[in-house]
XYZ file of C-alpha atoms in Angstrom:
459
model
C -24.439 23.924 -43.434
C -27.882 24.682 -44.871
C -29.353 22.161 -42.391
C -27.853 23.647 -39.219
C -30.330 25.164 -36.771
C -30.220 28.786 -35.701
C -29.371 27.605 -32.186
C -26.296 25.881 -33.642
C -25.285 28.702 -35.984
C -25.113 31.478 -33.386
C -22.250 29.996 -31.331
C -20.400 28.943 -34.494
C -20.603 32.482 -35.869
C -19.432 34.009 -32.605
C -16.461 31.626 -32.355
C -15.479 32.213 -35.974
C -15.806 28.523 -36.865
C -18.426 29.377 -39.472
C -19.172 32.493 -41.489
C -22.643 33.793 -42.394
C -21.401 34.015 -45.980
C -20.570 30.295 -46.054
C -23.948 29.371 -44.625
C -25.925 31.642 -46.937
C -24.050 30.207 -49.920
C -25.027 26.711 -48.774
C -28.692 27.743 -48.428
C -28.640 29.342 -51.885
C -27.249 26.109 -53.339
C -29.981 24.064 -51.632
C -32.687 26.361 -52.980
C -31.264 26.201 -56.500
C -31.066 22.405 -56.297
C -34.631 21.767 -55.110
C -36.769 24.680 -56.304
C -37.387 23.167 -59.745
C -39.356 20.480 -57.855
C -40.782 22.291 -54.805
C -41.752 25.827 -55.957
C -41.584 27.092 -52.375
C -39.973 30.515 -52.915
C -40.632 33.837 -54.577
C -38.328 36.874 -54.885
C -35.218 34.721 -54.480
C -32.351 37.226 -54.099
C -28.981 35.463 -53.752
C -26.803 38.534 -54.442
C -28.591 40.705 -51.883
C -28.475 37.848 -49.384
C -24.722 37.408 -49.817
C -24.184 41.154 -49.343
C -26.211 41.067 -46.106
C -24.270 37.981 -44.988
C -20.969 39.780 -45.598
C -22.156 42.710 -43.448
C -23.118 40.253 -40.703
C -19.733 38.534 -40.966
C -18.034 41.897 -40.404
C -20.142 42.540 -37.290
C -19.233 39.130 -35.870
C -15.540 39.772 -36.520
C -15.838 43.011 -34.541
C -17.582 41.135 -31.749
C -20.714 43.237 -32.236
C -23.548 41.049 -33.596
C -26.971 42.665 -33.536
C -28.624 39.652 -31.886
C -28.409 35.889 -31.449
C -29.873 35.638 -34.963
C -27.403 37.954 -36.702
C -26.416 36.322 -39.993
C -28.981 33.524 -39.796
C -30.909 32.969 -43.072
C -34.633 33.679 -42.953
C -37.530 33.473 -45.410
C -40.734 35.389 -44.606
C -44.021 34.472 -46.246
C -44.860 36.695 -49.200
C -47.731 38.432 -47.357
C -45.264 39.790 -44.775
C -44.517 43.219 -46.234
C -40.826 43.919 -46.846
C -39.463 47.244 -48.007
C -38.954 47.529 -51.771
C -40.802 44.309 -52.663
C -44.444 43.983 -53.716
C -46.848 41.838 -51.742
C -48.661 39.711 -54.349
C -50.487 37.455 -51.864
C -50.017 34.473 -54.165
C -52.571 35.873 -56.602
C -52.237 36.896 -60.247
C -55.012 39.468 -59.770
C -53.084 41.591 -57.243
C -51.553 44.842 -58.482
C -47.936 44.466 -57.374
C -46.617 47.722 -55.937
C -43.383 47.775 -53.875
C -43.917 48.148 -50.128
C -42.610 51.453 -48.714
C -41.430 49.919 -45.435
C -41.048 46.672 -43.540
C -44.107 45.299 -41.769
C -43.606 44.738 -38.008
C -42.372 41.087 -38.248
C -39.999 41.869 -41.134
C -38.704 44.934 -39.303
C -37.848 42.887 -36.199
C -35.985 40.254 -38.242
C -34.094 42.946 -40.137
C -33.135 44.721 -36.903
C -31.842 41.394 -35.581
C -29.477 41.061 -38.548
C -31.219 38.093 -40.172
C -30.355 37.508 -43.825
C -33.407 37.568 -46.114
C -32.760 34.963 -48.815
C -36.213 34.756 -50.426
C -39.924 35.007 -49.655
C -42.071 31.879 -49.431
C -45.135 31.256 -51.554
C -48.803 31.063 -50.633
C -52.181 30.371 -52.310
C -54.390 33.200 -53.553
C -55.091 35.624 -50.686
C -54.095 32.892 -48.209
C -57.570 31.398 -48.574
C -56.521 27.756 -49.089
C -54.804 25.101 -47.008
C -52.738 24.098 -50.037
C -49.915 25.428 -52.207
C -52.176 26.043 -55.218
C -51.788 29.565 -56.625
C -52.811 31.551 -59.700
C -49.425 33.339 -59.606
C -46.934 30.594 -58.745
C -46.469 26.976 -59.703
C -48.091 24.774 -57.048
C -45.841 24.311 -54.018
C -44.913 20.700 -53.284
C -44.237 18.652 -50.167
C -40.559 17.580 -49.805
C -41.598 14.228 -48.317
C -43.577 13.456 -51.478
C -43.761 16.109 -54.211
C -47.036 14.620 -55.437
C -48.588 15.859 -52.175
C -49.325 19.364 -50.938
C -47.227 21.042 -48.244
C -50.467 22.509 -46.886
C -51.226 26.191 -46.573
C -51.605 28.971 -46.561
C -47.963 29.136 -45.371
C -47.279 26.581 -48.076
C -43.814 27.600 -49.213
C -42.677 28.123 -45.627
C -43.592 24.572 -44.631
C -41.918 23.084 -47.692
C -38.832 25.284 -47.334
C -38.342 24.417 -43.667
C -38.586 20.682 -44.344
C -36.310 20.922 -47.390
C -33.521 22.707 -45.506
C -33.798 26.173 -47.039
C -32.104 27.521 -43.931
C -33.401 27.326 -40.366
C -35.889 30.201 -40.036
C -39.221 30.711 -41.788
C -42.086 33.035 -40.943
C -45.729 32.208 -41.633
C -49.126 33.648 -40.833
C -52.177 31.885 -39.413
C -55.866 32.765 -39.244
C -57.423 29.293 -39.166
C -54.455 26.916 -39.206
C -52.202 28.376 -41.891
C -48.999 27.865 -39.876
C -49.855 24.627 -38.074
C -51.394 22.729 -40.999
C -48.367 22.999 -43.314
C -46.065 22.430 -40.345
C -47.921 19.216 -39.511
C -48.006 17.984 -43.095
C -44.328 18.878 -43.697
C -43.018 17.501 -40.401
C -41.712 20.786 -38.975
C -42.474 23.008 -35.981
C -45.106 25.692 -36.538
C -46.046 28.052 -33.703
C -49.160 30.250 -33.676
C -48.688 32.557 -30.683
C -51.372 34.277 -28.644
C -53.196 36.944 -30.614
C -51.188 40.155 -30.346
C -47.984 38.532 -29.087
C -46.263 39.324 -32.402
C -47.360 42.712 -33.764
C -48.665 42.427 -37.331
C -49.984 44.853 -39.919
C -52.839 44.733 -40.715
C -54.219 43.061 -37.569
C -57.393 41.027 -37.946
C -59.515 38.749 -35.762
C -57.502 35.580 -35.198
C -54.603 36.606 -37.463
C -51.087 35.850 -36.173
C -47.570 35.666 -37.542
C -45.345 32.933 -36.187
C -42.176 30.850 -36.605
C -41.866 27.770 -38.789
C -38.648 25.927 -38.017
C -37.156 22.451 -37.678
C -36.973 22.575 -33.877
C -38.655 24.282 -30.934
C -35.443 26.029 -29.835
C -35.325 27.936 -33.127
C -38.966 28.939 -32.772
C -38.171 30.358 -29.330
C -35.184 32.278 -30.725
C -37.493 33.844 -33.308
C -40.083 34.700 -30.657
C -37.482 36.623 -28.661
C -37.122 38.926 -31.671
C -40.631 38.949 -33.133
C -42.496 39.654 -29.875
C -41.005 43.134 -29.522
C -43.524 45.997 -29.644
C -44.646 47.920 -32.718
C -47.123 50.787 -32.552
C -48.703 49.848 -35.893
C -50.622 46.947 -34.335
C -53.157 48.547 -32.011
C -54.316 45.086 -30.879
C -50.869 43.867 -29.812
C -50.173 42.739 -26.255
C -48.126 44.894 -23.877
C -44.398 44.079 -23.968
C -43.392 41.388 -21.476
C -40.065 40.121 -20.230
C -40.454 36.479 -21.269
C -37.603 34.000 -20.741
C -37.760 32.528 -24.247
C -34.363 30.893 -23.719
C -35.518 28.867 -20.674
C -37.314 26.098 -22.522
C -36.386 23.313 -20.115
C -38.030 24.882 -17.045
C -41.075 22.627 -16.953
C -42.170 19.960 -14.498
C -44.257 17.343 -16.293
C -45.414 15.466 -13.230
C -48.898 16.613 -12.296
C -49.616 18.626 -15.453
C -53.242 18.285 -16.502
C -53.480 17.550 -20.222
C -56.684 17.275 -22.245
C -56.862 14.877 -25.177
C -59.142 16.145 -27.959
C -59.820 13.576 -30.697
C -63.162 14.842 -31.999
C -63.350 18.383 -33.371
C -67.146 18.323 -33.342
C -67.459 18.914 -37.086
C -65.612 18.416 -40.359
C -63.744 15.427 -41.721
C -63.478 12.273 -39.598
C -60.129 11.638 -37.954
C -57.837 9.340 -39.923
C -56.945 6.241 -37.845
C -53.174 6.714 -38.308
C -53.397 10.299 -37.051
C -55.505 9.205 -34.089
C -53.004 6.474 -33.230
C -50.020 8.851 -33.292
C -51.742 11.448 -31.086
C -52.935 8.801 -28.622
C -49.419 7.380 -28.453
C -48.108 10.879 -27.642
C -50.666 11.178 -24.849
C -49.466 7.851 -23.394
C -45.859 9.093 -23.479
C -46.838 12.198 -21.506
C -48.830 10.029 -19.102
C -45.764 7.845 -18.504
C -43.805 11.015 -17.723
C -46.231 11.892 -14.936
C -48.867 14.010 -16.669
C -52.575 13.513 -16.001
C -54.368 13.005 -19.320
C -58.151 13.244 -19.596
C -60.422 13.159 -22.661
C -61.922 16.449 -23.814
C -65.343 16.418 -25.459
C -65.799 18.443 -28.661
C -66.687 22.074 -28.024
C -66.973 23.417 -31.580
C -70.388 22.989 -33.194
C -71.246 22.721 -36.884
C -73.225 25.961 -36.493
C -70.095 27.802 -35.315
C -68.065 26.500 -38.241
C -70.796 27.261 -40.785
C -71.233 30.795 -39.456
C -67.533 31.596 -39.649
C -67.441 30.079 -43.133
C -70.290 32.404 -44.212
C -68.528 35.434 -42.797
C -65.257 34.631 -44.565
C -67.065 33.905 -47.836
C -68.661 37.360 -47.670
C -65.343 39.008 -46.917
C -63.743 37.300 -49.936
C -66.738 37.979 -52.169
C -66.503 41.703 -51.391
C -62.769 41.649 -52.149
C -63.455 39.943 -55.466
C -66.233 42.361 -56.389
C -63.825 45.258 -55.849
C -61.663 43.924 -58.698
C -62.189 44.797 -62.343
C -63.848 41.838 -64.106
C -60.733 40.945 -66.092
C -58.651 40.880 -62.913
C -61.276 38.871 -61.054
C -60.990 36.141 -63.675
C -57.331 35.671 -62.737
C -58.218 34.462 -59.207
C -58.279 30.694 -58.757
C -61.687 29.339 -59.826
C -61.954 27.352 -56.573
C -61.861 30.572 -54.529
C -64.352 32.318 -56.810
C -66.685 29.339 -56.530
C -66.273 29.197 -52.743
C -67.081 32.914 -52.347
C -69.960 32.970 -54.868
C -72.794 31.959 -52.450
C -72.148 35.139 -50.470
C -73.868 37.098 -53.254
C -77.148 35.801 -51.821
C -76.408 36.465 -48.143
C -78.340 39.061 -46.209
C -77.144 41.295 -43.378
C -78.454 38.851 -40.775
C -76.453 35.967 -42.324
C -73.238 37.953 -42.107
C -73.934 39.315 -38.617
C -74.721 35.882 -37.194
C -71.718 34.445 -38.998
C -69.429 37.005 -37.393
C -71.011 36.322 -34.006
C -69.851 32.701 -34.227
C -66.256 33.865 -33.806
C -67.108 35.050 -30.293
C -69.206 31.958 -29.634
C -66.285 29.703 -30.559
C -63.862 31.795 -28.518
C -65.995 31.493 -25.399
C -66.584 27.762 -25.922
C -62.863 27.060 -26.396
C -61.772 29.049 -23.351
C -64.454 27.409 -21.178
C -63.576 23.904 -22.387
C -59.836 24.353 -21.831
C -59.867 26.168 -18.504
C -59.583 22.992 -16.379
C -56.383 21.949 -18.145
C -52.840 23.214 -18.428
C -52.591 22.176 -22.091
C -54.643 20.460 -24.795
C -53.268 17.706 -27.042
C -54.909 17.049 -30.398
C -54.194 16.250 -34.027
C -53.241 19.194 -36.198
C -55.201 17.894 -39.184
C -57.675 15.038 -39.418
C -56.098 13.630 -42.606
C -52.644 13.297 -44.227
C -51.289 15.671 -46.873
C -53.535 15.499 -49.946
C -52.671 15.717 -53.682
C -50.584 18.750 -54.614
C -53.052 20.051 -57.199
C -56.067 19.894 -54.868
C -57.238 23.108 -53.222
C -58.336 21.251 -50.075
C -58.584 17.631 -48.913
C -62.059 17.307 -50.465
C -61.243 19.620 -53.421
C -64.833 20.847 -53.103
C -65.646 24.536 -52.434
C -68.751 23.468 -50.507
C -66.544 21.808 -47.856
C -63.473 24.007 -48.114
C -63.077 24.290 -44.324
C -63.814 20.676 -43.382
C -60.213 19.988 -42.318
C -59.557 22.910 -39.919
C -61.671 21.727 -36.990
C -58.677 21.212 -34.694
C -56.824 24.433 -35.586
C -59.534 27.092 -36.054
C -60.749 27.160 -32.416
C -57.416 28.385 -31.092
C -57.313 31.285 -33.545
C -60.741 32.421 -32.429
C -59.931 31.892 -28.728
C -56.589 33.728 -29.065
C -54.770 30.817 -27.403
C -51.199 29.828 -28.358
C -50.911 26.540 -30.246
C -48.027 24.688 -31.853
C -47.597 21.834 -34.295
C -44.686 19.515 -33.549
C -43.693 16.400 -35.518
C -45.054 13.270 -33.856
C -44.901 10.396 -36.323
C -45.380 9.205 -39.885
C -48.060 7.476 -41.912
C -47.334 4.033 -43.331
C -46.511 5.634 -46.682
C -44.039 8.118 -45.217
C -46.020 11.331 -44.687
C -45.568 13.377 -41.478
C -48.202 13.583 -38.750
C -48.242 16.581 -36.429
C -49.222 16.824 -32.764
C -50.931 20.065 -31.731
C -50.316 21.459 -28.240
C -52.493 24.387 -27.178
C -52.185 26.381 -23.970
C -54.023 29.018 -21.994
C -54.266 32.519 -23.446
C -50.896 34.285 -23.201
C -49.018 31.177 -22.013
C -46.840 31.143 -25.133
C -43.745 30.094 -23.235
C -45.582 27.199 -21.581
C -46.628 25.818 -24.975
C -43.054 26.046 -26.265
C -41.770 24.327 -23.121
C -44.169 21.403 -23.430
C -43.346 21.107 -27.139
C -39.641 21.018 -26.272
C -40.336 18.297 -23.692
C -42.142 16.335 -26.415
C -39.103 16.599 -28.698
C -37.075 14.872 -25.978
C -39.685 12.226 -25.182
C -40.889 11.208 -28.637
C -39.635 8.174 -30.542
C -36.989 8.827 -33.227
C -38.204 10.366 -36.492
C -36.876 9.546 -39.966
C -34.129 11.703 -41.545
C -35.138 14.910 -43.272
C -36.332 14.486 -46.874
C -34.400 15.404 -50.010
C -31.041 15.495 -48.231
C-alpha cells in the first residue's frame, strides 16, 4: 500500500476498498524499515499521522472528503514551515523555534486533508545539491546508498524513490527539486515563479511536487496553486485544468534540444545518450526537434555565484562565532571569498540574474518546449557536498537547471533511463513562462512513450 500513487488511492478511499489508516500504517512501516539506511526524514510523527488518518477515514465514510487528496500521506521538506514544528533548515547552527502557523504550501496540503507523516531532510540552508547536513546524518540514494540523492530537496527525492508514500514537497532555487528528482528517478516539478505561493518569496524560489508519476504532481498542483496573500509575488489565481493531462497533440510541436549548458561540468556520455534517445522518441511521435545553442555564459554563472556567496556570507556573519562553527565547513569555505567583495561585485552579480532571465526567454521563444539533461553527471558519492566536492566549483553542475529558475519558466524532471551501473538519469522538460500545464502534459506523454524502467529500489 505504501507504493500506491495518490491517483490510485483517492478512488480506493472513496469506494471503501482501502482506509487512510491502513495506508498510513504501511507508510510508517516502510519508513521504519529503511530510515536506518536512508536518513531521509526528520520530525517523524507516526502517532499524529495515524490520528489524522483516522479523521480522514471518518470523512470518507460520511462521503465528505475535503479533496481528492484527503487521507493521502505527504512529507514536506523541512524548510516548509508547519505549525508547531521548528524549521531547522538542515543546519545545526539554526535556533529551532516552533513555527506559529503553516506556510502557504503546508496550509494548502492541510486544508486538503493530507496526512503529514514526517518532514524530509535538506543540507545546511539548502545551499548544496547533496544530502550532507550538519544537523542530520547524510541522506542516501535508494538506488545505491553509497551515492547522494541530490539536493537541496535531498530527503524528498530519497523518500519518493523509496516509497515513503506518494506525495513529497520540495523547494527549488537553482535545481533543488529537479536535481534530486533526476538522480533518484522520480518526478520533480518546478512551476512558474509565483504559481505556488511561498513564504518567504525570493528571486527564483519555488515550491513544487516530488512524486513517482506526473499524475500525482498534477494532483498536488491543483491544491498548491491556490492563492495566499502572504506571497506578494504570486501569480493571480487561474482556473487550470490540472486533471486534463492527456489533452496534448504531439504532432507539430516544436522542441528544442539543449545539450550544452554553456558552462560548468561537461555532459556525461550516458546522460547525453539518454536525452538524445528521448528526443528521437518525440520526433517519431511527430514533434519537430531542433538543436538549441547554449545561452548561459560563464560570466552569468560567476556573477550569480558571487551574489549567492555574499548572501550566505552575510547570514553567517550574523551568527555568533560558536554557532557559525556548527555550519558545514564546505559552506563556510564557499562563502568566505565574499568577505573581499565590493559593492560593484555584488551589484553586477545580482544583475546577472536578469541577464540570464532575458537570455533564456529569448532563446526559448521559438519553441514550445525545451528538452535537456537535468544534471550533467550521475549521482555522486553520498559524503560529497557537490560532484567536484570543491567549494571553488560548487555550482558547476547546475547549468541546465539554474536558467529556468532565473527565467521563471516551469521545468520538470522525469525519469528517462539508467546508467550502466544502475543509477537514474532524468530528462528535463521546460516550457514557456506560465505554461505549467503544458509542461506536465508533455511529461505525461513522455511517461507513455518511454521505454520500460526498472522496478523501484528497496522494494
